[in-house]
GROMACS .gro file of C-alpha atoms in nm:
model
  304
    1MET     CA    1  -0.832  -2.499  -2.225
    2THR     CA    2  -1.181  -2.637  -2.164
    3PRO     CA    3  -1.383  -2.408  -1.932
    4PRO     CA    4  -1.521  -2.560  -1.609
    5PRO     CA    5  -1.881  -2.681  -1.607
    6ALA     CA    6  -2.142  -2.416  -1.533
    7ASN     CA    7  -2.217  -2.559  -1.188
    8VAL     CA    8  -1.853  -2.550  -1.072
    9PRO     CA    9  -1.739  -2.234  -0.885
   10VAL     CA   10  -1.507  -2.012  -1.089
   11ALA     CA   11  -1.213  -2.071  -0.854
   12ALA     CA   12  -1.219  -2.443  -0.931
   13GLY     CA   13  -1.131  -2.370  -1.292
   14GLY     CA   14  -0.820  -2.168  -1.211
   15ALA     CA   15  -0.756  -1.796  -1.229
   16SER     CA   16  -1.008  -1.628  -1.458
   17ALA     CA   17  -0.929  -1.337  -1.687
   18ALA     CA   18  -1.160  -1.122  -1.475
   19ALA     CA   19  -0.964  -1.211  -1.158
   20ILE     CA   20  -0.633  -1.126  -1.327
   21ASP     CA   21  -0.770  -0.793  -1.451
   22ALA     CA   22  -0.913  -0.708  -1.108
   23LEU     CA   23  -0.586  -0.788  -0.931
   24LEU     CA   24  -0.388  -0.574  -1.175
   25ALA     CA   25  -0.625  -0.281  -1.117
   26VAL     CA   26  -0.580  -0.319  -0.740
   27LEU     CA   27  -0.203  -0.360  -0.767
   28ARG     CA   28  -0.146  -0.043  -0.970
   29PRO     CA   29  -0.211   0.203  -0.684
   30LEU     CA   30  -0.026  -0.031  -0.447
   31ALA     CA   31   0.273  -0.018  -0.680
   32ARG     CA   32   0.255   0.361  -0.686
   33LEU     CA   33   0.243   0.362  -0.306
   34ALA     CA   34   0.548   0.136  -0.295
   35ILE     CA   35   0.744   0.358  -0.534
   36ASP     CA   36   0.647   0.674  -0.344
   37HIS     CA   37   0.790   0.526  -0.025
   38GLY     CA   38   1.101   0.362  -0.164
   39VAL     CA   39   0.975   0.006  -0.135
   40GLN     CA   40   1.172  -0.212  -0.376
   41PHE     CA   41   1.025  -0.497  -0.582
   42GLY     CA   42   1.209  -0.757  -0.372
   43GLN     CA   43   1.044  -0.622  -0.057
   44LEU     CA   44   0.702  -0.610  -0.222
   45GLU     CA   45   0.753  -0.966  -0.350
   46GLU     CA   46   0.836  -1.084   0.002
   47LEU     CA   47   0.524  -0.914   0.139
   48ALA     CA   48   0.313  -1.072  -0.137
   49LYS     CA   49   0.452  -1.418  -0.052
   50ARG     CA   50   0.374  -1.368   0.316
   51ALA     CA   51   0.022  -1.250   0.236
   52MET     CA   52  -0.035  -1.548   0.005
   53VAL     CA   53   0.078  -1.798   0.270
   54GLU     CA   54  -0.139  -1.627   0.534
   55ALA     CA   55  -0.436  -1.644   0.294
   56ALA     CA   56  -0.368  -2.012   0.226
   57LEU     CA   57  -0.361  -2.078   0.601
   58ARG     CA   58  -0.694  -1.903   0.646
   59ALA     CA   59  -0.844  -2.089   0.350
   60THR     CA   60  -0.765  -2.422   0.519
   61GLU     CA   61  -0.879  -2.326   0.869
   62GLY     CA   62  -1.120  -2.576   1.020
   63GLU     CA   63  -1.068  -2.853   0.767
   64ALA     CA   64  -1.193  -3.177   0.916
   65GLY     CA   65  -0.925  -3.404   1.058
   66ARG     CA   66  -0.640  -3.154   1.014
   67ALA     CA   67  -0.469  -2.989   1.310
   68ALA     CA   68  -0.265  -2.775   1.067
   69PRO     CA   69  -0.223  -2.782   0.691
   70ALA     CA   70   0.089  -2.950   0.553
   71ILE     CA   71   0.355  -2.732   0.393
   72SER     CA   72   0.297  -2.910   0.062
   73ARG     CA   73  -0.076  -2.826   0.081
   74LEU     CA   74   0.000  -2.457   0.137
   75SER     CA   75   0.248  -2.471  -0.150
   76VAL     CA   76  -0.017  -2.609  -0.388
   77ILE     CA   77  -0.272  -2.346  -0.285
   78SER     CA   78  -0.035  -2.049  -0.304
   79GLY     CA   79   0.195  -2.158  -0.588
   80ILE     CA   80   0.499  -2.082  -0.370
   81HIS     CA   81   0.781  -2.337  -0.341
   82ARG     CA   82   0.767  -2.562  -0.034
   83LYS     CA   83   1.098  -2.434   0.104
   84GLU     CA   84   0.975  -2.077   0.084
   85VAL     CA   85   0.644  -2.168   0.245
   86LYS     CA   86   0.827  -2.342   0.531
   87ARG     CA   87   1.047  -2.036   0.585
   88LEU     CA   88   0.751  -1.801   0.586
   89VAL     CA   89   0.546  -2.018   0.822
   90GLU     CA   90   0.834  -2.054   1.067
   91SER     CA   91   0.939  -1.688   1.070
   92THR     CA   92   0.705  -1.391   1.085
   93ASP     CA   93   0.975  -1.135   1.174
   94LEU     CA   94   0.978  -0.839   0.934
   95ALA     CA   95   1.274  -0.660   1.095
   96GLU     CA   96   1.520  -0.752   0.821
   97LEU     CA   97   1.273  -0.661   0.547
   98ARG     CA   98   1.199  -0.324   0.711
   99ALA     CA   99   1.572  -0.252   0.740
  100GLU     CA  100   1.636  -0.288   0.366
  101ARG     CA  101   1.691   0.040   0.182
  102ALA     CA  102   1.705   0.136  -0.182
  103PRO     CA  103   2.035   0.300  -0.288
  104ALA     CA  104   1.876   0.647  -0.307
  105ALA     CA  105   1.734   0.608   0.044
  106GLU     CA  106   2.072   0.486   0.171
  107LEU     CA  107   2.242   0.790   0.018
  108PHE     CA  108   1.986   1.025   0.172
  109THR     CA  109   2.025   0.863   0.515
  110ARG     CA  110   2.405   0.881   0.504
  111TRP     CA  111   2.395   1.244   0.397
  112MET     CA  112   2.158   1.322   0.682
  113THR     CA  113   2.339   1.131   0.958
  114ASP     CA  114   2.709   1.097   0.873
  115ARG     CA  115   2.909   1.389   1.015
  116ALA     CA  116   3.162   1.350   0.733
  117TRP     CA  117   2.900   1.513   0.509
  118HIS     CA  118   2.808   1.792   0.754
  119ASP     CA  119   2.945   2.142   0.811
  120GLY     CA  120   3.097   2.266   1.136
  121GLU     CA  121   2.752   2.323   1.286
  122GLY     CA  122   2.630   1.970   1.207
  123ARG     CA  123   2.414   2.061   0.908
  124PRO     CA  124   2.424   1.856   0.585
  125LEU     CA  125   2.656   2.019   0.333
  126ALA     CA  126   2.553   2.150  -0.006
  127LEU     CA  127   2.776   1.937  -0.228
  128PRO     CA  128   2.945   2.009  -0.563
  129ARG     CA  129   2.788   1.772  -0.813
  130ARG     CA  130   3.130   1.648  -0.929
  131PRO     CA  131   3.458   1.604  -0.736
  132VAL     CA  132   3.657   1.921  -0.682
  133ALA     CA  133   4.018   1.851  -0.572
  134ASP     CA  134   3.995   1.631  -0.262
  135GLY     CA  135   3.678   1.788  -0.122
  136PRO     CA  136   3.340   1.620  -0.073
  137SER     CA  137   3.104   1.592  -0.368
  138PHE     CA  138   2.772   1.434  -0.455
  139GLU     CA  139   2.938   1.186  -0.688
  140THR     CA  140   3.183   1.080  -0.414
  141LEU     CA  141   2.895   1.033  -0.170
  142ALA     CA  142   2.694   0.836  -0.429
  143ARG     CA  143   2.984   0.605  -0.519
  144GLY     CA  144   3.045   0.545  -0.148
  145VAL     CA  145   2.691   0.409  -0.123
  146THR     CA  146   2.692   0.194  -0.440
  147THR     CA  147   2.899   0.143  -0.751
  148ASP     CA  148   2.616  -0.046  -0.922
  149VAL     CA  149   2.407   0.267  -0.990
  150HIS     CA  150   2.540   0.578  -1.164
  151PRO     CA  151   2.542   0.894  -0.946
  152ARG     CA  152   2.328   1.075  -1.206
  153THR     CA  153   2.059   0.805  -1.171
  154LEU     CA  154   2.061   0.843  -0.792
  155LEU     CA  155   2.036   1.221  -0.830
  156ASP     CA  156   1.739   1.186  -1.064
  157GLU     CA  157   1.564   0.963  -0.809
  158LEU     CA  158   1.628   1.208  -0.523
  159LEU     CA  159   1.493   1.488  -0.743
  160ARG     CA  160   1.182   1.281  -0.823
  161LEU     CA  161   1.124   1.231  -0.452
  162GLU     CA  162   1.179   1.606  -0.400
  163LEU     CA  163   1.448   1.538  -0.140
  164VAL     CA  164   1.720   1.749  -0.302
  165ALA     CA  165   1.755   2.070  -0.502
  166VAL     CA  166   2.014   2.147  -0.769
  167ASP     CA  167   2.170   2.490  -0.807
  168GLU     CA  168   2.253   2.488  -1.178
  169ALA     CA  169   2.459   2.807  -1.161
  170ALA     CA  170   2.683   2.680  -0.881
  171ASP     CA  171   2.653   2.315  -0.995
  172THR     CA  172   2.576   2.202  -0.639
  173VAL     CA  173   2.325   1.964  -0.482
  174ALA     CA  174   2.164   2.030  -0.144
  175LEU     CA  175   1.907   1.854   0.072
  176ARG     CA  176   1.572   2.032   0.068
  177GLY     CA  177   1.475   2.169   0.405
  178ASP     CA  178   1.105   2.166   0.311
  179ALA     CA  179   1.117   1.796   0.225
  180PHE     CA  180   1.126   1.680   0.585
  181VAL     CA  181   0.773   1.592   0.687
  182PRO     CA  182   0.755   1.469   1.049
  183THR     CA  183   0.790   1.091   1.047
  184GLY     CA  184   0.505   1.047   1.293
  185ARG     CA  185   0.263   1.224   1.058
  186ILE     CA  186   0.356   1.004   0.762
  187GLU     CA  187   0.333   0.688   0.975
  188GLY     CA  188  -0.009   0.797   1.095
  189LEU     CA  189  -0.132   0.856   0.739
  190LEU     CA  190   0.000   0.515   0.631
  191ALA     CA  191  -0.169   0.345   0.926
  192PHE     CA  192  -0.493   0.525   0.833
  193LEU     CA  193  -0.454   0.407   0.472
  194ALA     CA  194  -0.385   0.050   0.579
  195ALA     CA  195  -0.692   0.034   0.803
  196ASN     CA  196  -0.935   0.201   0.564
  197VAL     CA  197  -0.823   0.050   0.235
  198GLY     CA  198  -0.761  -0.287   0.399
  199ASP     CA  199  -1.118  -0.307   0.530
  200HIS     CA  200  -1.266  -0.172   0.207
  201LEU     CA  201  -1.085  -0.436   0.003
  202ALA     CA  202  -1.172  -0.704   0.259
  203ALA     CA  203  -1.542  -0.617   0.224
  204ALA     CA  204  -1.524  -0.644  -0.156
  205GLN     CA  205  -1.328  -0.971  -0.137
  206ALA     CA  206  -1.578  -1.116   0.109
  207ASN     CA  207  -1.867  -1.030  -0.125
  208VAL     CA  208  -1.699  -1.202  -0.420
  209ALA     CA  209  -1.610  -1.504  -0.204
  210ALA     CA  210  -1.974  -1.530  -0.093
  211ALA     CA  211  -2.083  -1.525  -0.458
  212LEU     CA  212  -1.838  -1.808  -0.533
  213ARG     CA  213  -1.979  -2.017  -0.249
  214ALA     CA  214  -2.335  -1.944  -0.362
  215ALA     CA  215  -2.241  -2.061  -0.712
  216GLY     CA  216  -2.140  -2.390  -0.552
  217GLY     CA  217  -2.477  -2.422  -0.382
  218GLU     CA  218  -2.386  -2.302  -0.032
  219PRO     CA  219  -2.647  -2.086   0.144
  220PRO     CA  220  -2.528  -1.731   0.222
  221GLU     CA  221  -2.400  -1.678   0.576
  222ARG     CA  222  -2.487  -1.308   0.581
  223PRO     CA  223  -2.600  -1.037   0.338
  224PRO     CA  224  -2.325  -0.882   0.124
  225PHE     CA  225  -2.136  -0.590   0.277
  226VAL     CA  226  -2.230  -0.245   0.150
  227GLU     CA  227  -1.968  -0.172  -0.118
  228GLN     CA  228  -2.104   0.061  -0.382
  229ALA     CA  229  -1.991   0.370  -0.570
  230LEU     CA  230  -2.122   0.638  -0.805
  231TYR     CA  231  -1.926   0.716  -1.121
  232ALA     CA  232  -1.932   1.006  -1.365
  233ASP     CA  233  -1.695   1.063  -1.656
  234ALA     CA  234  -1.832   1.375  -1.830
  235LEU     CA  235  -1.741   1.652  -1.585
  236SER     CA  236  -1.525   1.962  -1.614
  237ALA     CA  237  -1.240   2.010  -1.367
  238GLY     CA  238  -1.449   2.264  -1.176
  239SER     CA  239  -1.749   2.032  -1.157
  240ALA     CA  240  -1.526   1.744  -1.041
  241ASP     CA  241  -1.391   1.964  -0.761
  242ASP     CA  242  -1.749   2.059  -0.670
  243ALA     CA  243  -1.845   1.691  -0.657
  244ALA     CA  244  -1.553   1.623  -0.422
  245GLU     CA  245  -1.667   1.905  -0.192
  246ARG     CA  246  -2.021   1.765  -0.192
  247ALA     CA  247  -1.882   1.425  -0.092
  248ARG     CA  248  -1.704   1.588   0.204
  249ALA     CA  249  -2.028   1.756   0.307
  250TYR     CA  250  -2.221   1.429   0.285
  251TRP     CA  251  -1.956   1.259   0.497
  252GLY     CA  252  -2.010   1.521   0.767
  253ARG     CA  253  -2.381   1.443   0.768
  254LEU     CA  254  -2.318   1.067   0.769
  255LEU     CA  255  -2.073   1.100   1.056
  256GLY     CA  256  -2.314   1.311   1.258
  257THR     CA  257  -2.590   1.051   1.210
  258LEU     CA  258  -2.403   0.722   1.245
  259ALA     CA  259  -2.157   0.800   1.526
  260PRO     CA  260  -2.434   0.843   1.789
  261GLU     CA  261  -2.607   0.530   1.657
  262LEU     CA  262  -2.291   0.321   1.692
  263GLN     CA  263  -2.244   0.451   2.045
  264ARG     CA  264  -2.605   0.359   2.127
  265LEU     CA  265  -2.550   0.004   1.996
  266GLU     CA  266  -2.234  -0.031   2.206
  267ASP     CA  267  -2.421   0.087   2.516
  268GLU     CA  268  -2.707  -0.156   2.452
  269ASP     CA  269  -2.468  -0.451   2.404
  270ARG     CA  270  -2.285  -0.362   2.725
  271ALA     CA  271  -2.609  -0.331   2.920
  272ALA     CA  272  -2.736  -0.666   2.786
  273GLY     CA  273  -2.405  -0.842   2.857
  274ARG     CA  274  -2.364  -0.951   2.496
  275ALA     CA  275  -2.019  -1.063   2.378
  276ALA     CA  276  -1.846  -0.763   2.222
  277ASP     CA  277  -1.631  -0.956   1.973
  278GLN     CA  278  -1.717  -0.778   1.647
  279ARG     CA  279  -1.600  -0.455   1.486
  280VAL     CA  280  -1.740  -0.243   1.205
  281ARG     CA  281  -1.590   0.026   0.982
  282ILE     CA  282  -1.814   0.250   0.771
  283GLY     CA  283  -1.653   0.485   0.523
  284LEU     CA  284  -1.697   0.708   0.222
  285TYR     CA  285  -1.438   0.791  -0.040
  286CYS     CA  286  -1.405   1.018  -0.341
  287TYR     CA  287  -1.137   1.009  -0.613
  288VAL     CA  288  -1.092   1.247  -0.905
  289GLU     CA  289  -0.862   1.213  -1.208
  290PRO     CA  290  -0.870   1.286  -1.582
  291VAL     CA  291  -1.083   1.053  -1.796
  292GLY     CA  292  -0.883   0.750  -1.909
  293GLY     CA  293  -0.680   0.728  -1.588
  294GLY     CA  294  -0.894   0.453  -1.438
  295ALA     CA  295  -1.148   0.187  -1.524
  296ALA     CA  296  -1.522   0.251  -1.521
  297PRO     CA  297  -1.735   0.024  -1.303
  298SER     CA  298  -1.897  -0.281  -1.455
  299ASP     CA  299  -2.178  -0.326  -1.201
  300GLY     CA  300  -2.408  -0.054  -1.332
  301SER     CA  301  -2.328   0.186  -1.046
  302GLU     CA  302  -2.285   0.475  -1.289
  303THR     CA  303  -2.431   0.820  -1.312
  304ARG     CA  304  -2.427   1.058  -1.609
   0.00000   0.00000   0.00000
């Protein structure tokens, strides 16, 4: 393939190797998040399609002479079939997608809620792993949920998620009482993740998009967002923990300095009657893992 001329923005030449590599790096933790929460590939694929169509709609906002982009135009931009684009544009309801459950999650839910699998006091039974006479068993419960997945595979998945415990001596399986984290807490943490990571990624995407426009000769609309990081890859485990503690301490100082300043700016805007139609999120993050688990930065933001 012949590369695009030097004065043509990268996007005009198709997906670059750097873009593919960057997307894979971003998708890896998203995939881990999906697996941790029982999100199946089909659900993630549906979410990706919706996000692509939404992005295509935003990319065509304000085009001269167009009230709304044609379905075929959105299909070309996103690479999604026209019929799928039409469906996604016409329906934004996620209820059906949210209701889908993986087989292991379905088994867990049935065990938790179906009185047929409870004792006389309404508590989930500890089940023999295999059928014993006509009594309840884990295998019977598993095959009642699906015959497409072997009960042992479902058990392995529930063990991975730390939702069940196996008593090897008695050959029984029981739900773990310490596995039940309050739903509201998990939902709050996920909402926090969505807001913080979403804005962080949006800032980085906006900076790259601005660079693309500048490569095409467009003047910058605003300075790049602050999106920097320090990196070190020659630390002991103890030193890495110390670095994480220092980051927490710096965040406390940053919070104590910036929070009053943001409040002052809000007060000044209100007093001046200026339109309050903008929002800002300022954050700091720290991540620690063994060397080789992630990619080093390529922008020179590195410390030794």
